[in-house]
Short mmCIF file of C-alpha atoms in Angstrom, two decimals:
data_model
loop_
_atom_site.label_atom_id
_atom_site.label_comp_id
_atom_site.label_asym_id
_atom_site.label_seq_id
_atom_site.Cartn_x
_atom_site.Cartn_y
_atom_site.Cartn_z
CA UNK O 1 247.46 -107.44 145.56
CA UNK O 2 244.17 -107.86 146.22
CA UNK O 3 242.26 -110.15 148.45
CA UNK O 4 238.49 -111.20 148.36
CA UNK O 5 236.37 -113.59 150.48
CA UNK O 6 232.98 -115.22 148.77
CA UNK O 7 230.32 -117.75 149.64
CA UNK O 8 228.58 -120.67 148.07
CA UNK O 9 226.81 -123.22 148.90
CA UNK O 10 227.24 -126.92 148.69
CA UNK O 11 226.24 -126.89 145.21
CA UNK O 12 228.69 -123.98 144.42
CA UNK O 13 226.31 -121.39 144.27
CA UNK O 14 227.43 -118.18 145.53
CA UNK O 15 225.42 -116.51 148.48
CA UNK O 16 224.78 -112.95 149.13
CA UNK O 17 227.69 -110.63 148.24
CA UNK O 18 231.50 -110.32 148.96
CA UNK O 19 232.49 -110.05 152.56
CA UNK O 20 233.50 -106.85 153.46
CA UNK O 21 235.49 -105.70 156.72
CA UNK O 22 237.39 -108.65 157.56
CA UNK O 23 240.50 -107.99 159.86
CA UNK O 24 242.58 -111.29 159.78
CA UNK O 25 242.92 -113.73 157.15
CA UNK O 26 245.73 -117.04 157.40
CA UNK O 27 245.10 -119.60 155.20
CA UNK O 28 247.95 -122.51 154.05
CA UNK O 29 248.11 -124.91 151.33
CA UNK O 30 249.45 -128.38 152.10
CA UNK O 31 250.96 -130.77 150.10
CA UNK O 32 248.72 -134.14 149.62
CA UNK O 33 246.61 -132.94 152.84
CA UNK O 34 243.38 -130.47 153.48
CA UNK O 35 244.41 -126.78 153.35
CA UNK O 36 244.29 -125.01 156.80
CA UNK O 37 242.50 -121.59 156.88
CA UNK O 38 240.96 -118.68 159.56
CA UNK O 39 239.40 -115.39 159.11
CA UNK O 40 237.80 -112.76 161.64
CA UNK O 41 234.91 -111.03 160.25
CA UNK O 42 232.67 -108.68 161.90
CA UNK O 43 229.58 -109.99 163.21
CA UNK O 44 227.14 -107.90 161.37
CA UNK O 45 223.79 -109.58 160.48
CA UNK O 46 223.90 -110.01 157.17
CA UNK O 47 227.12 -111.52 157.29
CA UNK O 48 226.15 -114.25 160.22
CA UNK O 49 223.46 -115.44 157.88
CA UNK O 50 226.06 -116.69 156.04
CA UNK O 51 228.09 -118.68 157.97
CA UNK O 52 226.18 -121.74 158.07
CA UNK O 53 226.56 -125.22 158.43
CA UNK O 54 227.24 -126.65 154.41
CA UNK O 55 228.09 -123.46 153.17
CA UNK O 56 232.01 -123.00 151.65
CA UNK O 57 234.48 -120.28 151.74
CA UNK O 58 236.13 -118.91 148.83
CA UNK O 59 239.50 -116.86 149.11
CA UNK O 60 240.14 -114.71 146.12
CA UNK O 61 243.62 -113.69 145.27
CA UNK O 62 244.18 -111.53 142.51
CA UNK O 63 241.07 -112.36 141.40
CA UNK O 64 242.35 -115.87 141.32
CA UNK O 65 241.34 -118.74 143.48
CA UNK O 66 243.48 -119.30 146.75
CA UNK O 67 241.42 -121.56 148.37
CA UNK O 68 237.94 -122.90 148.14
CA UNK O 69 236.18 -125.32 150.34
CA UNK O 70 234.05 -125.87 153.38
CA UNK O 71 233.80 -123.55 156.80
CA UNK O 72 234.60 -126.53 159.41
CA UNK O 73 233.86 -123.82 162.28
CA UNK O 74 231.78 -121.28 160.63
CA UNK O 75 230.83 -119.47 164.00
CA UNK O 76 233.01 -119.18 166.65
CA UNK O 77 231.80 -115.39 168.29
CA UNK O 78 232.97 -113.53 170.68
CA UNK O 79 232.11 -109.75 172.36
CA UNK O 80 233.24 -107.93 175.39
CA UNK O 81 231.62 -105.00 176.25
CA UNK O 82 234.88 -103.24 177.44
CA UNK O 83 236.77 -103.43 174.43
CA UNK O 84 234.21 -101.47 172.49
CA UNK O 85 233.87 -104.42 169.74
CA UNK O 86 230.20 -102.81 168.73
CA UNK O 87 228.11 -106.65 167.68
CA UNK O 88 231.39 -108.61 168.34
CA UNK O 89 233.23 -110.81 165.86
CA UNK O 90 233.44 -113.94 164.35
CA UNK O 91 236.35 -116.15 163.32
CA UNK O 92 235.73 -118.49 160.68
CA UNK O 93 237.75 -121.90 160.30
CA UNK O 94 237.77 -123.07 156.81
CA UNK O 95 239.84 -125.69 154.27
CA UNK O 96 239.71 -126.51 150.72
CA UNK O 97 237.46 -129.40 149.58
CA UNK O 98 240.02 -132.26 149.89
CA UNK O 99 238.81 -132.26 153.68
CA UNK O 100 235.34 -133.25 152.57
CA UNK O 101 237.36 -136.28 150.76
CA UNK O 102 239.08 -136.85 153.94
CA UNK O 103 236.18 -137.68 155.45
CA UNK O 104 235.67 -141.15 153.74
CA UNK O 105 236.64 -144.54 154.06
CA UNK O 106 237.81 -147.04 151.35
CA UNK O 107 234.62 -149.41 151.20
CA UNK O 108 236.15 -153.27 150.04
CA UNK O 109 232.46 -153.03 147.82
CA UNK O 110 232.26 -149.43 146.76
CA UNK O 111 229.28 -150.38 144.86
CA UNK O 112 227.57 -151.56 148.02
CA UNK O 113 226.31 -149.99 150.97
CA UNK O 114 228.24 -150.36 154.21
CA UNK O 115 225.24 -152.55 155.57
CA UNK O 116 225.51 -155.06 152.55
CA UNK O 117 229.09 -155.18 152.76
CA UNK O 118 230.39 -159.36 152.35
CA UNK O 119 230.37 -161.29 155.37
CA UNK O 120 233.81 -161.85 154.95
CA UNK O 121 236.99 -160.74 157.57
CA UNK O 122 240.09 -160.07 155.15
CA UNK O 123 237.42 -158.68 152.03
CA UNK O 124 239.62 -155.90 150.52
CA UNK O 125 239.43 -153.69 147.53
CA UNK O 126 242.69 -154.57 145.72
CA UNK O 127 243.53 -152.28 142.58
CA UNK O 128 245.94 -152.94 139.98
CA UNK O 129 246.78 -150.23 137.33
CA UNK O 130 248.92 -149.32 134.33
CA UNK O 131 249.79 -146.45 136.93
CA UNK O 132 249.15 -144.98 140.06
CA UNK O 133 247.27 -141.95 139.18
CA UNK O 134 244.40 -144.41 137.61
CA UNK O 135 244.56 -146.09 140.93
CA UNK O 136 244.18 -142.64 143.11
CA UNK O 137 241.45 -141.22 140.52
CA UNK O 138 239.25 -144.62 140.76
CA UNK O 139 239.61 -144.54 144.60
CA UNK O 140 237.98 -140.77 144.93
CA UNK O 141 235.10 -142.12 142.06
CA UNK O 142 234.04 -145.11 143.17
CA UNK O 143 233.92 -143.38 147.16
CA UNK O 144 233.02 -140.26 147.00
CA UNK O 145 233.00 -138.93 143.11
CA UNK O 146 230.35 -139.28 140.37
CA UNK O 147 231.08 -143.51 140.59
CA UNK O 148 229.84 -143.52 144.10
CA UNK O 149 226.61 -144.63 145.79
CA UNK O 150 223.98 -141.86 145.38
CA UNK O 151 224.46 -141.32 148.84
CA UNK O 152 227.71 -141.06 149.25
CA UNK O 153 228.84 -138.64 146.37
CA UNK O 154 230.33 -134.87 147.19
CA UNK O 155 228.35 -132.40 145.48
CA UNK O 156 229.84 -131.13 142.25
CA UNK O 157 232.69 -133.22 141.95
CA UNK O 158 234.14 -135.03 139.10
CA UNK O 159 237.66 -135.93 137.85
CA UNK O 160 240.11 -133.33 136.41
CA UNK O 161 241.86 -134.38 133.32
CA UNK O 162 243.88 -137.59 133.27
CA UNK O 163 247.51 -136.25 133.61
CA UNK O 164 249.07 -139.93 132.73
CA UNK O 165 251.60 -139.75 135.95
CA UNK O 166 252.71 -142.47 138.25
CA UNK O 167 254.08 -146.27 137.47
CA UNK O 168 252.61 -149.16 137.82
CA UNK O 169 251.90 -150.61 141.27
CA UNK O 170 248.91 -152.25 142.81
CA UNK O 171 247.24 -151.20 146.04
CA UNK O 172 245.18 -153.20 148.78
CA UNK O 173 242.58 -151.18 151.37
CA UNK O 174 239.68 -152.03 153.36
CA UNK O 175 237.52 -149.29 155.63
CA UNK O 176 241.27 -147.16 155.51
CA UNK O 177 240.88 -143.28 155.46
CA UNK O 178 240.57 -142.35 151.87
CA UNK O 179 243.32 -139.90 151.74
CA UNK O 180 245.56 -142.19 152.98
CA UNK O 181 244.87 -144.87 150.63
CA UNK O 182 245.24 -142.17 147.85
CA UNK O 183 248.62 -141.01 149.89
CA UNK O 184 249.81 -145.41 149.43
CA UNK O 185 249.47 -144.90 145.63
CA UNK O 186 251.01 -141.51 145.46
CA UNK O 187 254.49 -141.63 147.73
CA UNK O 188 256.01 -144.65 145.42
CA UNK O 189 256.09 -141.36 142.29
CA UNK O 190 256.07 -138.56 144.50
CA UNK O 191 252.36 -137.91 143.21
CA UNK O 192 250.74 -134.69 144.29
CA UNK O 193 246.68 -134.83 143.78
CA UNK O 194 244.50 -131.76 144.88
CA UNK O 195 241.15 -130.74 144.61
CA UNK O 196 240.19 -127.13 142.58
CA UNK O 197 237.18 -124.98 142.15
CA UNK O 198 236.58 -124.28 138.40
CA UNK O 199 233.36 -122.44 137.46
CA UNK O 200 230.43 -124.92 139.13
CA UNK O 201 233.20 -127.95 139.43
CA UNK O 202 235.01 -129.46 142.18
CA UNK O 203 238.11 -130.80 139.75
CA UNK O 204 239.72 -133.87 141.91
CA UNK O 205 243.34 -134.54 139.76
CA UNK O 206 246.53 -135.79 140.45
CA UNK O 207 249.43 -134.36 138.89
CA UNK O 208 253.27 -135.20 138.71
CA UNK O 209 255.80 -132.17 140.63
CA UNK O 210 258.13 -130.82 138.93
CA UNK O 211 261.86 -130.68 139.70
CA UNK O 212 262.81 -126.90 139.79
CA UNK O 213 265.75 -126.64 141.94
CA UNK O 214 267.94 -124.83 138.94
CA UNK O 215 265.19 -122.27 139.02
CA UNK O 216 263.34 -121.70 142.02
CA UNK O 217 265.98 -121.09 144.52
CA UNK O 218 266.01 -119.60 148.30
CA UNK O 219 269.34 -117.58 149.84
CA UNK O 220 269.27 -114.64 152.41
CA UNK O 221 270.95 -112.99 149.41
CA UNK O 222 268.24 -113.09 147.12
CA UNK O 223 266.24 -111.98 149.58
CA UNK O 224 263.56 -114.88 149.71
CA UNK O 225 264.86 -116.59 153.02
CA UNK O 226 263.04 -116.02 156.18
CA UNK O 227 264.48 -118.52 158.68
CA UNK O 228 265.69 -122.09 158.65
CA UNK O 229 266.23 -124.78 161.00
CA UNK O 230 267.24 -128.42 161.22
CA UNK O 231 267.49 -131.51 163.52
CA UNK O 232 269.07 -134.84 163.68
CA UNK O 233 268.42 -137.92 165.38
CA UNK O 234 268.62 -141.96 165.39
CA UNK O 235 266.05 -143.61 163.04
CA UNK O 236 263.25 -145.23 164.40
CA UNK O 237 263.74 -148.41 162.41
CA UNK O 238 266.26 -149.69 160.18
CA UNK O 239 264.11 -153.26 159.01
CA UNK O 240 260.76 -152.99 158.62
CA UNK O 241 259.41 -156.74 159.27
CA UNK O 242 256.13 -156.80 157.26
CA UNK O 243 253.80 -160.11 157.89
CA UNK O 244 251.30 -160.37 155.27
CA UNK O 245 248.02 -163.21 155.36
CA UNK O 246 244.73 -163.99 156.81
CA UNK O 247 243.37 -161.83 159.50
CA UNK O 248 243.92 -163.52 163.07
CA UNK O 249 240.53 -163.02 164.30
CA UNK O 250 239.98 -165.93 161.85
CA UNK O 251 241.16 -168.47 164.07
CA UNK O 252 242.59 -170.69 160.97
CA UNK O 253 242.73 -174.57 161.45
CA UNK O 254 245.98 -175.60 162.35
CA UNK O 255 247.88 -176.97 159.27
CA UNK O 256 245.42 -175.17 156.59
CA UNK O 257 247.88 -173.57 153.86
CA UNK O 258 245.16 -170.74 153.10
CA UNK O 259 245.77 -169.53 156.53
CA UNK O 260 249.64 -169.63 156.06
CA UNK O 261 251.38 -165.86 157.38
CA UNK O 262 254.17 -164.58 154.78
CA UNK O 263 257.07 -162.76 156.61
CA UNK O 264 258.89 -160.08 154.41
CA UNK O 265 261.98 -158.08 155.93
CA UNK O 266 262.60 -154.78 154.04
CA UNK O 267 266.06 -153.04 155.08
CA UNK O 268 267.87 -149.31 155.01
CA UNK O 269 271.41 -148.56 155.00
CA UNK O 270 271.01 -146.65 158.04
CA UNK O 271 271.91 -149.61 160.23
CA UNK O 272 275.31 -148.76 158.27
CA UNK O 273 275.70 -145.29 160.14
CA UNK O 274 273.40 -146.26 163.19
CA UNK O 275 272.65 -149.31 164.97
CA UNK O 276 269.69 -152.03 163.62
CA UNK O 277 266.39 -151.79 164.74
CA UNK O 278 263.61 -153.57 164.31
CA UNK O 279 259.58 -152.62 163.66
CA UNK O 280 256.86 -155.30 162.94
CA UNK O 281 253.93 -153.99 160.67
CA UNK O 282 251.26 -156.36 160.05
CA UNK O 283 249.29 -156.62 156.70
CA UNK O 284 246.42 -158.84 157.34
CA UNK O 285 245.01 -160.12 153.73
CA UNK O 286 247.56 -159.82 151.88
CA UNK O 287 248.45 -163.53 151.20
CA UNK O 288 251.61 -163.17 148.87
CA UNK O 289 254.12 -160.78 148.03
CA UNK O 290 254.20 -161.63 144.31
CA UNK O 291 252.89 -158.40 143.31
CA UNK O 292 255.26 -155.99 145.80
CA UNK O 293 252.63 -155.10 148.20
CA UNK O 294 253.99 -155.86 151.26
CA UNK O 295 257.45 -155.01 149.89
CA UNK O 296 255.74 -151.77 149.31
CA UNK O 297 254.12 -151.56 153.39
CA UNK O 298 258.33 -151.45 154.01
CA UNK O 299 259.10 -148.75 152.55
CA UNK O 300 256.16 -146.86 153.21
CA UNK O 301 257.21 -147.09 156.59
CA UNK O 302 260.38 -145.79 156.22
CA UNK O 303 258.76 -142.68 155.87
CA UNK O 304 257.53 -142.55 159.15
CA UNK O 305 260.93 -144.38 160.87
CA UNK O 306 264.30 -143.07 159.10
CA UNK O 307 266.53 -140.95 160.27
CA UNK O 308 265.03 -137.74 162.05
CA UNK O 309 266.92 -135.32 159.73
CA UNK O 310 264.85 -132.44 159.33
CA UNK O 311 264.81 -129.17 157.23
CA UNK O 312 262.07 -126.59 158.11
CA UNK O 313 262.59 -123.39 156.08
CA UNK O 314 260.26 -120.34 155.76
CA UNK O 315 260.89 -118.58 152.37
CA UNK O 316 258.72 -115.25 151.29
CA UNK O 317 257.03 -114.33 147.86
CA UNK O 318 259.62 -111.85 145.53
CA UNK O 319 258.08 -110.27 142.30
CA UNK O 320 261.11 -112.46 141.01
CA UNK O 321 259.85 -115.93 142.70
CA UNK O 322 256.50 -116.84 143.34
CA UNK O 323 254.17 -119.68 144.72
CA UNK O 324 251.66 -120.78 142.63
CA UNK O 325 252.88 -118.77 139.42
CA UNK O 326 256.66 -120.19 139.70
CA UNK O 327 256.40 -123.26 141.48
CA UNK O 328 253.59 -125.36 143.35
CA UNK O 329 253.22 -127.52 146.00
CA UNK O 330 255.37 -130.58 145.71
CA UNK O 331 257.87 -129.03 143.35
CA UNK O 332 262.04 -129.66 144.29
CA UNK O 333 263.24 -126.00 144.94
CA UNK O 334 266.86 -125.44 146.21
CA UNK O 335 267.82 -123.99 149.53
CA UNK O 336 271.34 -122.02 149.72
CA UNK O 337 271.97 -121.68 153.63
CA UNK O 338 273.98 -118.61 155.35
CA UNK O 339 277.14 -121.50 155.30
CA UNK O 340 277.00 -122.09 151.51
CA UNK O 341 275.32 -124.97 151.99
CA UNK O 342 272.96 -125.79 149.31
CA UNK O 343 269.71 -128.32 150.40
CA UNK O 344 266.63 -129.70 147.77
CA UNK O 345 263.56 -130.23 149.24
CA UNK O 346 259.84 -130.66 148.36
CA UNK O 347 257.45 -127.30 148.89
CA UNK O 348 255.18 -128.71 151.75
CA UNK O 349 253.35 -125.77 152.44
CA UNK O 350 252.33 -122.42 150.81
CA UNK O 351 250.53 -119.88 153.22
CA UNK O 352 249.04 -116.55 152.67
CA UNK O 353 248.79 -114.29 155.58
CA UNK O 354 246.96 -110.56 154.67
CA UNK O 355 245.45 -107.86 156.88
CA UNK O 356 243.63 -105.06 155.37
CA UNK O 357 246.07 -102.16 156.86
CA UNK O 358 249.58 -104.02 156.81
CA UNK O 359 249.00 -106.06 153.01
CA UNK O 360 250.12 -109.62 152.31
CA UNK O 361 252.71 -112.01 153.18
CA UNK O 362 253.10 -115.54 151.36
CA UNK O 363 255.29 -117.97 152.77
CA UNK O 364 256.42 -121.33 151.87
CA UNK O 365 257.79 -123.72 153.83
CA UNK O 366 260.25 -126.36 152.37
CA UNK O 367 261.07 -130.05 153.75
CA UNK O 368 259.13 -131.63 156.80
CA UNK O 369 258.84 -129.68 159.88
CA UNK O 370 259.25 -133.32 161.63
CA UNK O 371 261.38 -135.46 159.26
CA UNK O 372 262.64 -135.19 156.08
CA UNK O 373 261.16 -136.82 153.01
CA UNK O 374 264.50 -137.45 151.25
CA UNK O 375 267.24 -139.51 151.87
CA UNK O 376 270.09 -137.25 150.37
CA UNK O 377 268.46 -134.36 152.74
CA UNK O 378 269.84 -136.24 155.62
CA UNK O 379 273.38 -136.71 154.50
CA UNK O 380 273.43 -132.70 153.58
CA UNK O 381 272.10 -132.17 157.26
CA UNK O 382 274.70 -134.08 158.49
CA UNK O 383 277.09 -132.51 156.68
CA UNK O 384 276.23 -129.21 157.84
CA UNK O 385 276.20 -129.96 161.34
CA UNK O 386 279.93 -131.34 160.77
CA UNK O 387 280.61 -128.01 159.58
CA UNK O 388 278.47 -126.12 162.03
CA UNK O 389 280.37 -128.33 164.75
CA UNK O 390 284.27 -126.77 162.59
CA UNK O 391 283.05 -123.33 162.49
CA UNK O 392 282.08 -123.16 166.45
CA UNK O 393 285.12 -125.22 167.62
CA UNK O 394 287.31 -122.40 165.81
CA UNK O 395 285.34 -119.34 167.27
#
């Protein structure tokens, strides 16, 4: 395995030549969310003029891209003239380039600038689409791709190839982080989108995971398991009471039906197991519920407020299994824990760890570290801490 660190531009260019006598390199893919990276390079000359503000970071494994994207910190230097550290060194903080699409807003006029924006409170940009992935692809163009205002546009990117994923659904957002608009359209399928660096292209695509839990499995006895844990706790709400209509900073006249709120209670069946409880979400212009939006604010928060069943696990790379050849972020894998127990969760993370003397070590880590995304996950947590609770009592 082989690991190599490059440099480009904003306009994908690369810069000077490959970066020699790095020490520490972490860098982790994330599902749906900017990739997380660090490196400490020496801090020779040559390499210094570099790191620059603009300028990306390429990671090279296997002569394959691992991770491409801006440096977010490219300097932060240190030297100590005890520790015989000769002109210091340098960490680098980088991510891929879905954090320079994280940086923008959802304009309700994507064609205008934020100055000409309408006068108007509740103006929102309100999609409706054979299927979510056209809604997520025509959120990135008209924002931040080739559709958006000259001065808005990330250099070098353009769509990926339409992977015709995702139902139909509409989607309302005004001045909302653009990630988390995309995120809206994406939970309803389980949509995964990602940006990738192909030749002088930023590809933005979205793409539908795949269920492999008959094939890309986890056990101590295979010898892919590192460590798992779990938690369990009350939900946070069991009926989410959504209140659509016109924003309240318009003061309405009293008895005006365009002003009238619309109330929408979306339940669980964890009041079943738990107790009921109650959390109001407001969704100002939205004035009906005829086409499932606020319906669709519900269950979104769900995500956030079900039950805190949890399943962290830290699998390893085998020449038998392996991330981004055998499965990819999003995929269902299957976890078979030291009981017998047998979990499926979604890959959330993929990390690579190397260090020149010691190798490589890629890790994955399956479920939420804070809450599960799936409901049967928390009925298989409970489960085994019934078990758990049966094997202790008889110790």
């Amino acid at each position: 395995m082989t690991v190599q660190l490059l440099v480009t531009d904003r306009n994908l260019s690369f810069l000077g030549d490959p970066i020699t006598g790095w020490t520490k390199l972490s860098c982790d893919l994330n599902f749906n969310a900017p990739a997380s990276g660090s490196v400490q390079l020496p801090a020779r000359q040559e390499v210094m003029e570099l790191l620059q503000p603009g300028n990306r970071l390429v990671v090279l494994r296997d002569n394959q891209i691992w991770c491409a994207g801006p440096m977010e910190e490219p300097q932060d230097y240190a030297w100590d003239l005890g520790s015989n550290a000769g002109v210091g060194t340098v960490t680098v903080r980088f991510s891929d380039d879905l954090a320079r699409i994280a940086g923008y807003l959802t304009y309700p006029e994507p064609a205008k600038s934020f100055a000409t924006q309408t006068k108007t409170s509740d103006k929102v940009r309100k999609l409706t689409a054979t299927n979510a992935e056209t809604i997520i692809r025509t959120l990135v163009n008209e924002n931040c791709g080739p559709g958006a205002l000259t001065a808005r546009r990330i250099e070098r990117l353009v769509l990926d190839t339409v992977a015709a994923v995702g139902t139909s659904q509409t989607v309302s957002t005004r001045f909302e982080p653009l990630l988390d608009a995309c995120r809206t359209a994406a939970v309803t399928d389980g949509l995964g989108f990602r940006t990738r660096q192909v030749g002088d292209e930023i590809r933005f695509g979205v793409y539908q995971p795949r269920d492999l839990s008959r094939t890309a499995r986890f056990s101590d006895g295979l010898g892919n398991l590192r460590s798992v844990a779990f938690t369990m706790g009350a939900p946070l709400a069991t009926s989410e009471l959504v209140m659509g209509g016109n924003d309240p900073a318009d003061d309405p006249p009293q008895g005006d039906p365009a002003y009238e709120r619309v109330y929408v209670e979306v339940t669980s069946n964890q009041h079943v197991d738990w107790w009921r409880v109650e959390k109001f979400t407001e969704k100002s212009g939205i004035d009906d519920d005829s086409e499932g939006e606020l319906t669709q604010a519900g269950r979104l928060a769900f995500g956030n407020d079900k039950a805190t069943a949890s399943l962290s696990t830290v699998t390893v790379d085998t020449e038998d299994l392996r991330a981004g050849r055998d499965f990819g972020l999003g995929d269902l894998v299957a976890v078979v824990l030291p009981t017998g127990l047998e979990i499926a969760d979604v890959v959330r993370s993929i990390g690579l760890a190397a260090e020149p003397d010691s190798g490589e070590l890629v890790t994955i880590v399956i479920g939420n570290n804070d809450k599960t995304t799936l409901t049967r996950t928390v009925w298989t947590v409970r489960d085994l801490a019934y078990r758990l609770g049966q094997l202790e009592g008889r110790g």
